[in-house]
PDB file of C-alpha atoms in Angstrom:
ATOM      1  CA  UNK A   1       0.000   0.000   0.000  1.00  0.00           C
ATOM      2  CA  UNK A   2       2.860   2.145   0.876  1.00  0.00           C
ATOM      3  CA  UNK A   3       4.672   1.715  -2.245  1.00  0.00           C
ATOM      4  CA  UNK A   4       1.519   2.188  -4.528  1.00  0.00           C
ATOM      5  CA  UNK A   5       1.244   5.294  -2.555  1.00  0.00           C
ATOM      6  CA  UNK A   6       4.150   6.751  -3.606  1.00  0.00           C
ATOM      7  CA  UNK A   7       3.816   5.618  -7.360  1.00  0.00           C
ATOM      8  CA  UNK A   8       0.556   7.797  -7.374  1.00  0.00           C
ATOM      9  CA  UNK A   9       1.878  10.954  -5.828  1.00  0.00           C
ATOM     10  CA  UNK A  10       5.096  10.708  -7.906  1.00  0.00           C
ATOM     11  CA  UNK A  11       2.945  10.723 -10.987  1.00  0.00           C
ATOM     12  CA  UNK A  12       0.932  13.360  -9.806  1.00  0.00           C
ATOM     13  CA  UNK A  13       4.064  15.517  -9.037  1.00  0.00           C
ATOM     14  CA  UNK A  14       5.599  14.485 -12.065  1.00  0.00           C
ATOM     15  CA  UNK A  15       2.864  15.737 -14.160  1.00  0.00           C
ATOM     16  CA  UNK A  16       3.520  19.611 -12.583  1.00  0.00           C
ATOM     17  CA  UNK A  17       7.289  19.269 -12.651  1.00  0.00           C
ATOM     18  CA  UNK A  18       7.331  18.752 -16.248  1.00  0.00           C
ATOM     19  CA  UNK A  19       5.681  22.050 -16.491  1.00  0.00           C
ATOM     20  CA  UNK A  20       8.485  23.862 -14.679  1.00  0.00           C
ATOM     21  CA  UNK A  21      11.896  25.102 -15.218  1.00  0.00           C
ATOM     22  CA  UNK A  22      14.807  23.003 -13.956  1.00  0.00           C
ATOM     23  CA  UNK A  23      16.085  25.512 -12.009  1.00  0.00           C
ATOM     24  CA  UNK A  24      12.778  26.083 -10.365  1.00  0.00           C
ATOM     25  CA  UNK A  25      12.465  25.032  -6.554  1.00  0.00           C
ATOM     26  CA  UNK A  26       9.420  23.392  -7.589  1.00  0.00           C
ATOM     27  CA  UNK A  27      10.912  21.048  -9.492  1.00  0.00           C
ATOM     28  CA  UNK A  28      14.002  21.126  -7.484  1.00  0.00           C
ATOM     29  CA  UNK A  29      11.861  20.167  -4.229  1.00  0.00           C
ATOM     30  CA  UNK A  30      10.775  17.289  -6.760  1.00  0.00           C
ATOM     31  CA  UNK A  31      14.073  16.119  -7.251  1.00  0.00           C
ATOM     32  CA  UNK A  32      15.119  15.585  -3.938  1.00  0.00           C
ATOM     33  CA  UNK A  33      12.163  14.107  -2.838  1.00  0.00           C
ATOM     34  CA  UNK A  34      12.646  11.513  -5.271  1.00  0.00           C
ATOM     35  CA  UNK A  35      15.820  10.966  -4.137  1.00  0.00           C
ATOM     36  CA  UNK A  36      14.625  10.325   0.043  1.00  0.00           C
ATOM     37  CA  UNK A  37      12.138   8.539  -1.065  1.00  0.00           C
ATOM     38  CA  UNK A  38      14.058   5.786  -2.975  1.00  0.00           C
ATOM     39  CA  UNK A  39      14.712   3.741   0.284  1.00  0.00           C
ATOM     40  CA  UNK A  40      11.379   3.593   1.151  1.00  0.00           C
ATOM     41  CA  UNK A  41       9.885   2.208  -2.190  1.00  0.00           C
ATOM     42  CA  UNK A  42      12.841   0.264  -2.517  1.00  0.00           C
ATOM     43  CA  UNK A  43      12.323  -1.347   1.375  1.00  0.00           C
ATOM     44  CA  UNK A  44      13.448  -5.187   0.635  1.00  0.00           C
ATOM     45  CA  UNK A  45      16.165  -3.677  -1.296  1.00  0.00           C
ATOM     46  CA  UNK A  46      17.612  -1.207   1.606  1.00  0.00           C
ATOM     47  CA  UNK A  47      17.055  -4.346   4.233  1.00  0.00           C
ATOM     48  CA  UNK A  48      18.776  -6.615   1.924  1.00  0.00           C
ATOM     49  CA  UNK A  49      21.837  -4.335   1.508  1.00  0.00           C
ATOM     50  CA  UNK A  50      21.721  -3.516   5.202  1.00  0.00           C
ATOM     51  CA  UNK A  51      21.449  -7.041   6.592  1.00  0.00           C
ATOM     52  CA  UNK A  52      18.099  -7.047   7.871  1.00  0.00           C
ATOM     53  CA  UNK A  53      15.407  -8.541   5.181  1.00  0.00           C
ATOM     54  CA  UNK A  54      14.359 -12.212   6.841  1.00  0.00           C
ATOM     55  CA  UNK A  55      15.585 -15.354   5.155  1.00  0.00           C
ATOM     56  CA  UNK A  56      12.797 -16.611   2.397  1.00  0.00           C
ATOM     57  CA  UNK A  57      11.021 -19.626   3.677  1.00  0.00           C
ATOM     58  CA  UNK A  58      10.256 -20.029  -0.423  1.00  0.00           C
ATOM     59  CA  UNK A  59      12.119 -23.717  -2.017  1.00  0.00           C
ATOM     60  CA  UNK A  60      11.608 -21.623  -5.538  1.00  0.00           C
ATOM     61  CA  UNK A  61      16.070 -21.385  -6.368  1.00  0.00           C
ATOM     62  CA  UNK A  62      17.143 -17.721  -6.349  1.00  0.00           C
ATOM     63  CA  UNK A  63      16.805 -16.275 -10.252  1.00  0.00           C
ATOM     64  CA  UNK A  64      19.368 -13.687 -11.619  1.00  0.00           C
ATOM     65  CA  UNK A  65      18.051 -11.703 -14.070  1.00  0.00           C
ATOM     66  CA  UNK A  66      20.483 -10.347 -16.451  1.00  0.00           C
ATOM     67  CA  UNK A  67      19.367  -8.165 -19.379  1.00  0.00           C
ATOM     68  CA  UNK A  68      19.560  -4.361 -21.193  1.00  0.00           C
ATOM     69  CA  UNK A  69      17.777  -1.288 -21.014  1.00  0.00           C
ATOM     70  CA  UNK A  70      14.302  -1.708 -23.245  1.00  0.00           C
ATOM     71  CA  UNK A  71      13.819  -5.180 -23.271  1.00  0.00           C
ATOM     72  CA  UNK A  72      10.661  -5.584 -21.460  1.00  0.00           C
ATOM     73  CA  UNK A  73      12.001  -6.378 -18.072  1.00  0.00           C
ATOM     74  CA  UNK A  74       9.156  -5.561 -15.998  1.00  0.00           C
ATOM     75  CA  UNK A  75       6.520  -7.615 -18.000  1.00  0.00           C
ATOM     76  CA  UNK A  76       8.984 -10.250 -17.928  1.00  0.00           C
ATOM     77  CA  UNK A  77       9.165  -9.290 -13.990  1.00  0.00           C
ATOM     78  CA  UNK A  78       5.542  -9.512 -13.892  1.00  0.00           C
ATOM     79  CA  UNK A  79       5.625 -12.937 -15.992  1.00  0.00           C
ATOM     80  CA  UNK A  80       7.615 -14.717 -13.728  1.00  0.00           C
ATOM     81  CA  UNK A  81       5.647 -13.922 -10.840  1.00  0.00           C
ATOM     82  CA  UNK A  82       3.221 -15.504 -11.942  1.00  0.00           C
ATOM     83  CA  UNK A  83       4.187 -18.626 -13.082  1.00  0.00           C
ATOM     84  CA  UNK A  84       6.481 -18.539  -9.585  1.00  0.00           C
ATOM     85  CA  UNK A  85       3.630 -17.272  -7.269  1.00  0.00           C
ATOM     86  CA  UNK A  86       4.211 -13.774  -5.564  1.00  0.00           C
ATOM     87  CA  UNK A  87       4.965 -15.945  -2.127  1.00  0.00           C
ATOM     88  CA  UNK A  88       7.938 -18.087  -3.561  1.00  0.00           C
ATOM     89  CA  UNK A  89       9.737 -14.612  -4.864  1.00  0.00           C
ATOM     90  CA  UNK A  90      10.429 -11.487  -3.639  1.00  0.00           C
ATOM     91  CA  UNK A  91      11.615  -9.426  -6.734  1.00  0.00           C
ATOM     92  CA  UNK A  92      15.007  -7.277  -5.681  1.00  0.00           C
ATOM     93  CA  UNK A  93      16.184  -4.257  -7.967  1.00  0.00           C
ATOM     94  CA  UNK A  94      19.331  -3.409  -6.421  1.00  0.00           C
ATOM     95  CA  UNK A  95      19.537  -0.815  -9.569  1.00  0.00           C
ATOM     96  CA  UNK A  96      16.290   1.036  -8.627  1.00  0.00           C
ATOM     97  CA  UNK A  97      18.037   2.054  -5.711  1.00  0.00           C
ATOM     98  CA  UNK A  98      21.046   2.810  -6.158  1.00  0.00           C
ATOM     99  CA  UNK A  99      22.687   5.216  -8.120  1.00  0.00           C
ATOM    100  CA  UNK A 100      25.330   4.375 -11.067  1.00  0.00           C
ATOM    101  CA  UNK A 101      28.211   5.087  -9.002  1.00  0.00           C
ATOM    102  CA  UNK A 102      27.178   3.270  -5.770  1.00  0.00           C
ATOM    103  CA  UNK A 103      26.087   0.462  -7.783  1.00  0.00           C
ATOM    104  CA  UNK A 104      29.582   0.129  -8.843  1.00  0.00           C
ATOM    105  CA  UNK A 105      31.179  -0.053  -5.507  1.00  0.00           C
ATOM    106  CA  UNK A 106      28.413  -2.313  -3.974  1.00  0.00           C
ATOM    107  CA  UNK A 107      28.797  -4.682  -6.931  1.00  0.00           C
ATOM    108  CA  UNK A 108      32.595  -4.898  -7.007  1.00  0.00           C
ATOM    109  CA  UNK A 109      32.115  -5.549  -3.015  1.00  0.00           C
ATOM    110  CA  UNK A 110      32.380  -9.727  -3.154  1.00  0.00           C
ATOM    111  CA  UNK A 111      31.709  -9.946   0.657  1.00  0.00           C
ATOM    112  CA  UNK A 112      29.083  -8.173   0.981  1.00  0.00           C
ATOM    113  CA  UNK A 113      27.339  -9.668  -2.334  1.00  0.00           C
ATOM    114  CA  UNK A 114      27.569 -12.965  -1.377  1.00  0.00           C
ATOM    115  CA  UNK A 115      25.110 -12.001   1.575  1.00  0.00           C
ATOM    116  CA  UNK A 116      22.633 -10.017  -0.534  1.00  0.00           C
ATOM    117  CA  UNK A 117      22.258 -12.948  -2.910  1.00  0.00           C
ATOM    118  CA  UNK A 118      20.305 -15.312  -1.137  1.00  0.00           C
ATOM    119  CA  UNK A 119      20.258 -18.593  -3.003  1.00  0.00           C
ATOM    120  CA  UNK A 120      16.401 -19.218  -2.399  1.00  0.00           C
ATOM    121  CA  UNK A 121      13.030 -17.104  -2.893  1.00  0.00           C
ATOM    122  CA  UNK A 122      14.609 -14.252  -4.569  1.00  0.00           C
ATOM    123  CA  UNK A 123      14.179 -12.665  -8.283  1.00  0.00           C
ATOM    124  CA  UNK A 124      17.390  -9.988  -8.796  1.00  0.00           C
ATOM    125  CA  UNK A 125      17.751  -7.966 -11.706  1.00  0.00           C
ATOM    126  CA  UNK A 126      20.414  -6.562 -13.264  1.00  0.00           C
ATOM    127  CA  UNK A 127      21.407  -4.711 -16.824  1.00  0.00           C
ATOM    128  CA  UNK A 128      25.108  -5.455 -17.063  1.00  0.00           C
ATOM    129  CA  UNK A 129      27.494  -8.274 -16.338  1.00  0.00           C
ATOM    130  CA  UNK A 130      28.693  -8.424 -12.966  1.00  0.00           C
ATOM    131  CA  UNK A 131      31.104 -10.758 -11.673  1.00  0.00           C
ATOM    132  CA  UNK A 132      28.937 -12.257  -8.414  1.00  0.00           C
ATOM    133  CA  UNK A 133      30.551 -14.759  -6.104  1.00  0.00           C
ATOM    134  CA  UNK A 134      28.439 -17.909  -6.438  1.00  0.00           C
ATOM    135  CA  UNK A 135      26.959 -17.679  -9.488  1.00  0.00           C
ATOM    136  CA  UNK A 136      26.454 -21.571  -9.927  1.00  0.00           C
ATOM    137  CA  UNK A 137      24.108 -21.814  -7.088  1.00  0.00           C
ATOM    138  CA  UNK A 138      21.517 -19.417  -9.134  1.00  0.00           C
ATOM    139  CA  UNK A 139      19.200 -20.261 -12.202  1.00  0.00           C
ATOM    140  CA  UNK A 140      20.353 -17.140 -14.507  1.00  0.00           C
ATOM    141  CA  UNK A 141      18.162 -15.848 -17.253  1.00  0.00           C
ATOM    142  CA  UNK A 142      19.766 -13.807 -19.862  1.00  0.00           C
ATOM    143  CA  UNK A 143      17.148 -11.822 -21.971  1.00  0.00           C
ATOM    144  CA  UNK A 144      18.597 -10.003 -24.776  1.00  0.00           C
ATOM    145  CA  UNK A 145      17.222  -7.476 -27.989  1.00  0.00           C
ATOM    146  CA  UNK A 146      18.751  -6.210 -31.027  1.00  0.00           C
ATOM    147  CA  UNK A 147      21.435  -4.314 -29.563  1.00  0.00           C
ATOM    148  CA  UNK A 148      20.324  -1.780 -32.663  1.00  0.00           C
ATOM    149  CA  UNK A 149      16.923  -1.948 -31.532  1.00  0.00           C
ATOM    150  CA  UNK A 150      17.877  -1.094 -27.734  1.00  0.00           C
ATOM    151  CA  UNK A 151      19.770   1.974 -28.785  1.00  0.00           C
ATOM    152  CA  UNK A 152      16.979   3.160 -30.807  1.00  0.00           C
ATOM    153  CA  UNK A 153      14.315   2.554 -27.969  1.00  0.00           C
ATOM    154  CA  UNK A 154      16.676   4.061 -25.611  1.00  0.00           C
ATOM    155  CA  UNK A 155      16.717   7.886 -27.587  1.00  0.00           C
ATOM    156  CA  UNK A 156      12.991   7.397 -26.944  1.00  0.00           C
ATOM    157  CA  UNK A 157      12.650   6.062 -22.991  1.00  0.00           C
ATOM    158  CA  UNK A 158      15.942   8.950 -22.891  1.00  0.00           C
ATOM    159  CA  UNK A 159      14.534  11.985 -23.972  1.00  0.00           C
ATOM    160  CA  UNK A 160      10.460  11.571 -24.010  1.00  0.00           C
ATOM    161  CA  UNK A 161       9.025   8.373 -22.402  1.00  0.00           C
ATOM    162  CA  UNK A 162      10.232   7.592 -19.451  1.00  0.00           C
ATOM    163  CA  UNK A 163       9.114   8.777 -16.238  1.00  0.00           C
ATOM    164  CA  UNK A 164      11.194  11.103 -14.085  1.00  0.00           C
ATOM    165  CA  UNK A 165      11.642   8.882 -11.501  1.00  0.00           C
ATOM    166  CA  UNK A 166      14.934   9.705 -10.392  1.00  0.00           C
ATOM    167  CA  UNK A 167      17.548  12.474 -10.422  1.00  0.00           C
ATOM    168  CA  UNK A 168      19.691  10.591 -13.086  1.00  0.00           C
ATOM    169  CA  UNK A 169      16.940  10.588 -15.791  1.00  0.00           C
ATOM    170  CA  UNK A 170      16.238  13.882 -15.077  1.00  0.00           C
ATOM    171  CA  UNK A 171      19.362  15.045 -15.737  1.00  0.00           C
ATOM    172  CA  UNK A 172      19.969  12.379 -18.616  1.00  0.00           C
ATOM    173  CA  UNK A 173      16.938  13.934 -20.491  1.00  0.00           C
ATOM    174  CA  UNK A 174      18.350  17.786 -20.058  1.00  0.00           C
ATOM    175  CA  UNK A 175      21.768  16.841 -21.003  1.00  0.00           C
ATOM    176  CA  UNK A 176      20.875  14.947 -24.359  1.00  0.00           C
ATOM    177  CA  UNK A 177      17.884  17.106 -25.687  1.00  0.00           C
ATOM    178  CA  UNK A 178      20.268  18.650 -28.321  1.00  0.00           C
ATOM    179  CA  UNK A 179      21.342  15.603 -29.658  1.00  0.00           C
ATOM    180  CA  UNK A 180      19.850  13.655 -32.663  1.00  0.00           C
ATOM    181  CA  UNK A 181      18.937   9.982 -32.400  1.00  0.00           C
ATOM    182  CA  UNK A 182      21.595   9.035 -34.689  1.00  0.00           C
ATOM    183  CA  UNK A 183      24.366  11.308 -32.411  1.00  0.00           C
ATOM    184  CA  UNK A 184      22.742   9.743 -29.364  1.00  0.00           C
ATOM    185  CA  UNK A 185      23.047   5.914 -30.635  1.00  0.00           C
ATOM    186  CA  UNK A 186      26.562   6.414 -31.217  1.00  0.00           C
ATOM    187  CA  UNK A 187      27.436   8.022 -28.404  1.00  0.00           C
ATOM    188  CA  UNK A 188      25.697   5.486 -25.846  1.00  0.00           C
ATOM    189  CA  UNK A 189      26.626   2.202 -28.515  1.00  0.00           C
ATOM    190  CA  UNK A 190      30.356   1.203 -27.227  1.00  0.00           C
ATOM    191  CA  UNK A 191      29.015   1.225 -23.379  1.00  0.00           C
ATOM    192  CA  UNK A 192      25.988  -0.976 -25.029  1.00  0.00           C
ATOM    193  CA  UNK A 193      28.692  -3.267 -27.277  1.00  0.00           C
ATOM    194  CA  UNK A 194      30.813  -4.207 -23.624  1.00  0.00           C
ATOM    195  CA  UNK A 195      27.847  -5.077 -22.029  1.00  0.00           C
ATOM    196  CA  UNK A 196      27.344  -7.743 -25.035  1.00  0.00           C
ATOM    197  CA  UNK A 197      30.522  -8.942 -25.082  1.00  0.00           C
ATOM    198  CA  UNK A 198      30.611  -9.819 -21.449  1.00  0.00           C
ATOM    199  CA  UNK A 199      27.186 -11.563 -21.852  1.00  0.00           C
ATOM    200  CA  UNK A 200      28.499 -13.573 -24.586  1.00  0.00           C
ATOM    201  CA  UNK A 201      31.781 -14.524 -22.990  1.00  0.00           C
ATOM    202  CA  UNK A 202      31.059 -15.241 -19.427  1.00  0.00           C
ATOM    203  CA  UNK A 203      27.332 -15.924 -19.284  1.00  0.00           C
ATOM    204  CA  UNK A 204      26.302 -17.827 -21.741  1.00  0.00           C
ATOM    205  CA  UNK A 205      29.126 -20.760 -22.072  1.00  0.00           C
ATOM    206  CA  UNK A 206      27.590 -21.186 -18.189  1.00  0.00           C
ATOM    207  CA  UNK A 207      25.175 -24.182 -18.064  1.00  0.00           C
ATOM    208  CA  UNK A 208      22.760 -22.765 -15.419  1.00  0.00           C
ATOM    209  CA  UNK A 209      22.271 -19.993 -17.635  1.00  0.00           C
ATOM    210  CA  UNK A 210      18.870 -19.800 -20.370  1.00  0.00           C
ATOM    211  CA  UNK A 211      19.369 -17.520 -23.254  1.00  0.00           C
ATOM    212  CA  UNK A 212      15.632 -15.959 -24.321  1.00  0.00           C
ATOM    213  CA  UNK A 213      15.250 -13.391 -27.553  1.00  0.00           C
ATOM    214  CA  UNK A 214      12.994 -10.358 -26.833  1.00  0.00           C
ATOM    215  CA  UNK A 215      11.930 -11.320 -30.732  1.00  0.00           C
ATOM    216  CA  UNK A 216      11.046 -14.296 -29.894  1.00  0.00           C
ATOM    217  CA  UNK A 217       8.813 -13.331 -26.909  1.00  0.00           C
ATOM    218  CA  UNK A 218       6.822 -10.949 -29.190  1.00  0.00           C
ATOM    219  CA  UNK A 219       6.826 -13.049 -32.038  1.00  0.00           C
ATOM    220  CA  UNK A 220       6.072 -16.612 -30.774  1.00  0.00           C
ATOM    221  CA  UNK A 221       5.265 -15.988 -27.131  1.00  0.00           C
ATOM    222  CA  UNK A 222       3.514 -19.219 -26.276  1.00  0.00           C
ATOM    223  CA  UNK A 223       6.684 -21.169 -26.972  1.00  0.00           C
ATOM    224  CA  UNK A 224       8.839 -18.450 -25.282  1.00  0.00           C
ATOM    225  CA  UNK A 225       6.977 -18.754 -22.637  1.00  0.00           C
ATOM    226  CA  UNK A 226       7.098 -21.962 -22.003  1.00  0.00           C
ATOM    227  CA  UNK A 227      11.150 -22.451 -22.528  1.00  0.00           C
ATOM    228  CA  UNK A 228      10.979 -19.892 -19.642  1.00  0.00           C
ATOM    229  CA  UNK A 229       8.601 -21.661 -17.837  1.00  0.00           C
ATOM    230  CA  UNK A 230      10.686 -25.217 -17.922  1.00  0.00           C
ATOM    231  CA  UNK A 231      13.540 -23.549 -17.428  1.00  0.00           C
ATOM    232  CA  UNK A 232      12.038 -22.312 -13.681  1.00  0.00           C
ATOM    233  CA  UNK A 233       9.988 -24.981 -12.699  1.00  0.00           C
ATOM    234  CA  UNK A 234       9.730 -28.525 -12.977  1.00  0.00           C
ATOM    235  CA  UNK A 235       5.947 -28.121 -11.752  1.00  0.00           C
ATOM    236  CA  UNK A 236       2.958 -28.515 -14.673  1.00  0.00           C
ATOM    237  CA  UNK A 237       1.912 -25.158 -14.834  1.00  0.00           C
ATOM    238  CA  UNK A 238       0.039 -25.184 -18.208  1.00  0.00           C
ATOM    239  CA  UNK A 239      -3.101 -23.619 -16.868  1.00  0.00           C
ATOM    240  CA  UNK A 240      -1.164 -20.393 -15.663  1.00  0.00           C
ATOM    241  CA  UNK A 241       0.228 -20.782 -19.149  1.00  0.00           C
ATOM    242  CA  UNK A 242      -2.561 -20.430 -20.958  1.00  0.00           C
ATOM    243  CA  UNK A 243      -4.410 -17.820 -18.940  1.00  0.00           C
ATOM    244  CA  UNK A 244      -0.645 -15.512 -19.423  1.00  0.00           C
ATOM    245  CA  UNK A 245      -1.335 -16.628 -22.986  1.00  0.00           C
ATOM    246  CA  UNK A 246      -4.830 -15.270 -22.869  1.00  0.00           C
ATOM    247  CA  UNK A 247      -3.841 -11.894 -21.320  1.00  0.00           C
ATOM    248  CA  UNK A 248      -1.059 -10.923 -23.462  1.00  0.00           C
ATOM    249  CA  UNK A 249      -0.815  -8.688 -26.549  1.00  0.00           C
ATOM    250  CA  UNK A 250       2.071  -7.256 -27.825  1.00  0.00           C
ATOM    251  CA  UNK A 251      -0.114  -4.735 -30.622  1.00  0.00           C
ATOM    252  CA  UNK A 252       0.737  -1.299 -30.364  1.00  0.00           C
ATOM    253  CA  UNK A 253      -1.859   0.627 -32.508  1.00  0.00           C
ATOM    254  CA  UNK A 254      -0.384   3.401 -33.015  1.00  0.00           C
ATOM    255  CA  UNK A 255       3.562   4.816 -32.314  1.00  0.00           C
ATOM    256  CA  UNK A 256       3.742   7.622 -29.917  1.00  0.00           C
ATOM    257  CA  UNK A 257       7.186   8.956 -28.968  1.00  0.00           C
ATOM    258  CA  UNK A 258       5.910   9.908 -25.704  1.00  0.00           C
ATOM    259  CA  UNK A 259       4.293   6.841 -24.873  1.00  0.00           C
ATOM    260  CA  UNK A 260       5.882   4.140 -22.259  1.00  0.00           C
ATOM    261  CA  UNK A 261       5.527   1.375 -24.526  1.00  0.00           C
ATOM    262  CA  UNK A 262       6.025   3.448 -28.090  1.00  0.00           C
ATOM    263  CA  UNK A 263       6.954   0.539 -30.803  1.00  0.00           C
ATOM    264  CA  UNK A 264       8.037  -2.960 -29.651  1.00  0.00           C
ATOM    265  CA  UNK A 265       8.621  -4.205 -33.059  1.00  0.00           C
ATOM    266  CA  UNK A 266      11.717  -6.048 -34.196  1.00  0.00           C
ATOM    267  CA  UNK A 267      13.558  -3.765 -37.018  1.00  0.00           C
ATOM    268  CA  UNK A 268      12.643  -0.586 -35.700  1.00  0.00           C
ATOM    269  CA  UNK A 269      15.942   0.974 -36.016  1.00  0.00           C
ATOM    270  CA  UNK A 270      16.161   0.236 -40.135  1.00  0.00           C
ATOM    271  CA  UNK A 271      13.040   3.362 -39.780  1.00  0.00           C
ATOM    272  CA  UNK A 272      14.523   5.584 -37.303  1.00  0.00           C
ATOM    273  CA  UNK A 273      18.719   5.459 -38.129  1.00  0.00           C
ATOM    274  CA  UNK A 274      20.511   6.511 -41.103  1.00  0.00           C
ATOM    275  CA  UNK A 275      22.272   3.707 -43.258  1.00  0.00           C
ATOM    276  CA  UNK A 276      25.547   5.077 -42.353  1.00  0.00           C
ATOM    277  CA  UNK A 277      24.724   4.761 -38.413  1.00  0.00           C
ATOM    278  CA  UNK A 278      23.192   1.276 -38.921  1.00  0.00           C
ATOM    279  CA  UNK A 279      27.049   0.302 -40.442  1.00  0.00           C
ATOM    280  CA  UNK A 280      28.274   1.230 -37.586  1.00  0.00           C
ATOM    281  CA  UNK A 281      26.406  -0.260 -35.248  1.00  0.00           C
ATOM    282  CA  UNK A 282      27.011  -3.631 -37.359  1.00  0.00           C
ATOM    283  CA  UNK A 283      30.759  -3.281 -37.066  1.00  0.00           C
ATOM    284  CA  UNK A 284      30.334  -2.373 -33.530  1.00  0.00           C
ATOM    285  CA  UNK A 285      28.625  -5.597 -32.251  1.00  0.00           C
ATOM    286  CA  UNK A 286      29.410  -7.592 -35.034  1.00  0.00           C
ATOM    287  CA  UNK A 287      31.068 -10.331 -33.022  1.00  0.00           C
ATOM    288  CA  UNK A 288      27.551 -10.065 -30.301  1.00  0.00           C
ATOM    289  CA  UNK A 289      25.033 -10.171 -32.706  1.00  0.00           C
ATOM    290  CA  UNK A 290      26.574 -13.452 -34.848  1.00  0.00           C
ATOM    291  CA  UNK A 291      27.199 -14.990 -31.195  1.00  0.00           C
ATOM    292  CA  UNK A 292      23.165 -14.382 -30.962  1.00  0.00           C
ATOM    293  CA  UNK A 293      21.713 -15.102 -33.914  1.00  0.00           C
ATOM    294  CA  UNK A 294      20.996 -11.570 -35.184  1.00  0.00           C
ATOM    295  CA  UNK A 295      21.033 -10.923 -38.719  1.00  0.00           C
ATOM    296  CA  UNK A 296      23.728  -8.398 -39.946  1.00  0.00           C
TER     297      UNK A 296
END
């Protein structure tokens, strides 16, 4: 209740701080709200870091999630949970509360990671490669998109769609309005290419580890979701199946740059990027994309 609490308000503030100036206190008072608020929304995260969230009673094995920006990691969040059941996981985004920097230094901390990564009844996420102590205890999904098509969504979430939920994207969005999408793509691509290139050479030779396409989830979802769903489980769950199955559409009617969920169509870059950037971006993750099975 708490939590859904401050969702509301923040989207009720952030609808009158998008009016403002930057420099006004307004949206200044905004900002650093957003900021003290963080450990609250993110509770199991702050006990978890602090060494005070109760062990998990849940048998479910521990899932890391490993994937990029723009590749529909809350639905797939959501997903899980309920082919899981919201008692067997408690989803932890270490990211959502931290910023950049700290993430860095907590990550990098081997001691202290070992004891936030509880080996049963726990969902992390995380959108780079990090090398965790223990990783062969975990079941560790790696869900990956056209690295062209992330850099393209990522102008979008960047500059128009995403909420201003924290100080970062607030200055993120200021700092890169003058930029073009193809001068934006390039300048974010070679942080984007590392991040694919430690995916491909220390998570996926790992046998605990499932590979899933975002393509594939949007273009043949019932078997995507069932690879996932073996992958978890060895429990029948073919009724949750087909009810997920039921309730999912991945039509977007109509494109709006402003909208959370704006295009989620493979290809979208070969509309939006000039040939010349798309040749780069080729050269760039060339060695990713034939590891992955993307065309070139």
């Amino acid at each position: 209740m708490i939590k859904e609490f401050i969702k509301s308000t923040q989207r009720k503030l952030e609808k009158t701080a998008k009016t403002k100036s930057k420099n006004s206190l307004y949206f200044k008072t905004y900002s650093f709200l957003l900021t003290q608020l963080r450990p609250i929304y993110f509770s199991d995260e702050f006990l978890l870091l602090k060494g005070l969230k109760r062990k998990s009673s849940s048998s479910q094995q521990s899932i890391l999630f490993f994937t990029v920006h723009k590749s529909a990691s809350t639905f797939i969040k959501h997903t899980i949970i309920k082919i899981i059941g919201r008692k067997e996981l408690v989803p932890i985004n270490l990211g959502g509360l931290l910023s950049l920097d700290d993430q860095a230094k907590h990550y990098n901390n081997k001691a202290l990671m070992s004891k936030v990564l509880k080996e049963r009844g726990f969902y992390y996420i995380f959108r780079s490669y990090n090398d965790f102590p223990n990783l062969d205890k975990f079941k560790i999904l790696l869900v990956l998109r056209d690295p062209r098509d992330v850099l393209t969504s990522h102008y979008f979430s960047t500059l128009f769609n995403h909420p201003l939920s924290r100080k970062e994207v607030i200055e993120d969005r200021e700092k890169y309005s003058k930029l073009s999408i193809d001068e934006f793509v390039l300048k974010y691509a070679i942080e984007l290419a590392a991040e694919y290139e430690d995916y491909c050479n220390y998570l996926l030779p790992r046998e605990n580890v499932l590979l899933l396409k975002y393509e594939d989830m949007v273009g043949s979802f019932p078997s995507w979701l069932r690879k996932l769903t073996a992958f978890l489980t060895p429990i029948d769950k073919e009724d949750v199946l087909n009810k997920i199955i039921s309730e999912t559409s991945f039509v977007v009617k109509k494109e709006d740059k402003n909208s959370f969920i704006r295009n989620i169509k493979p290809g979208d870059h070969k509309n939006k990027l000039k040939p010349e950037t798309i040749d780069a971006l080729n050269k760039l993750f060339y060695s990713s994309m034939l590891k992955l099975g993307y065309e070139i």
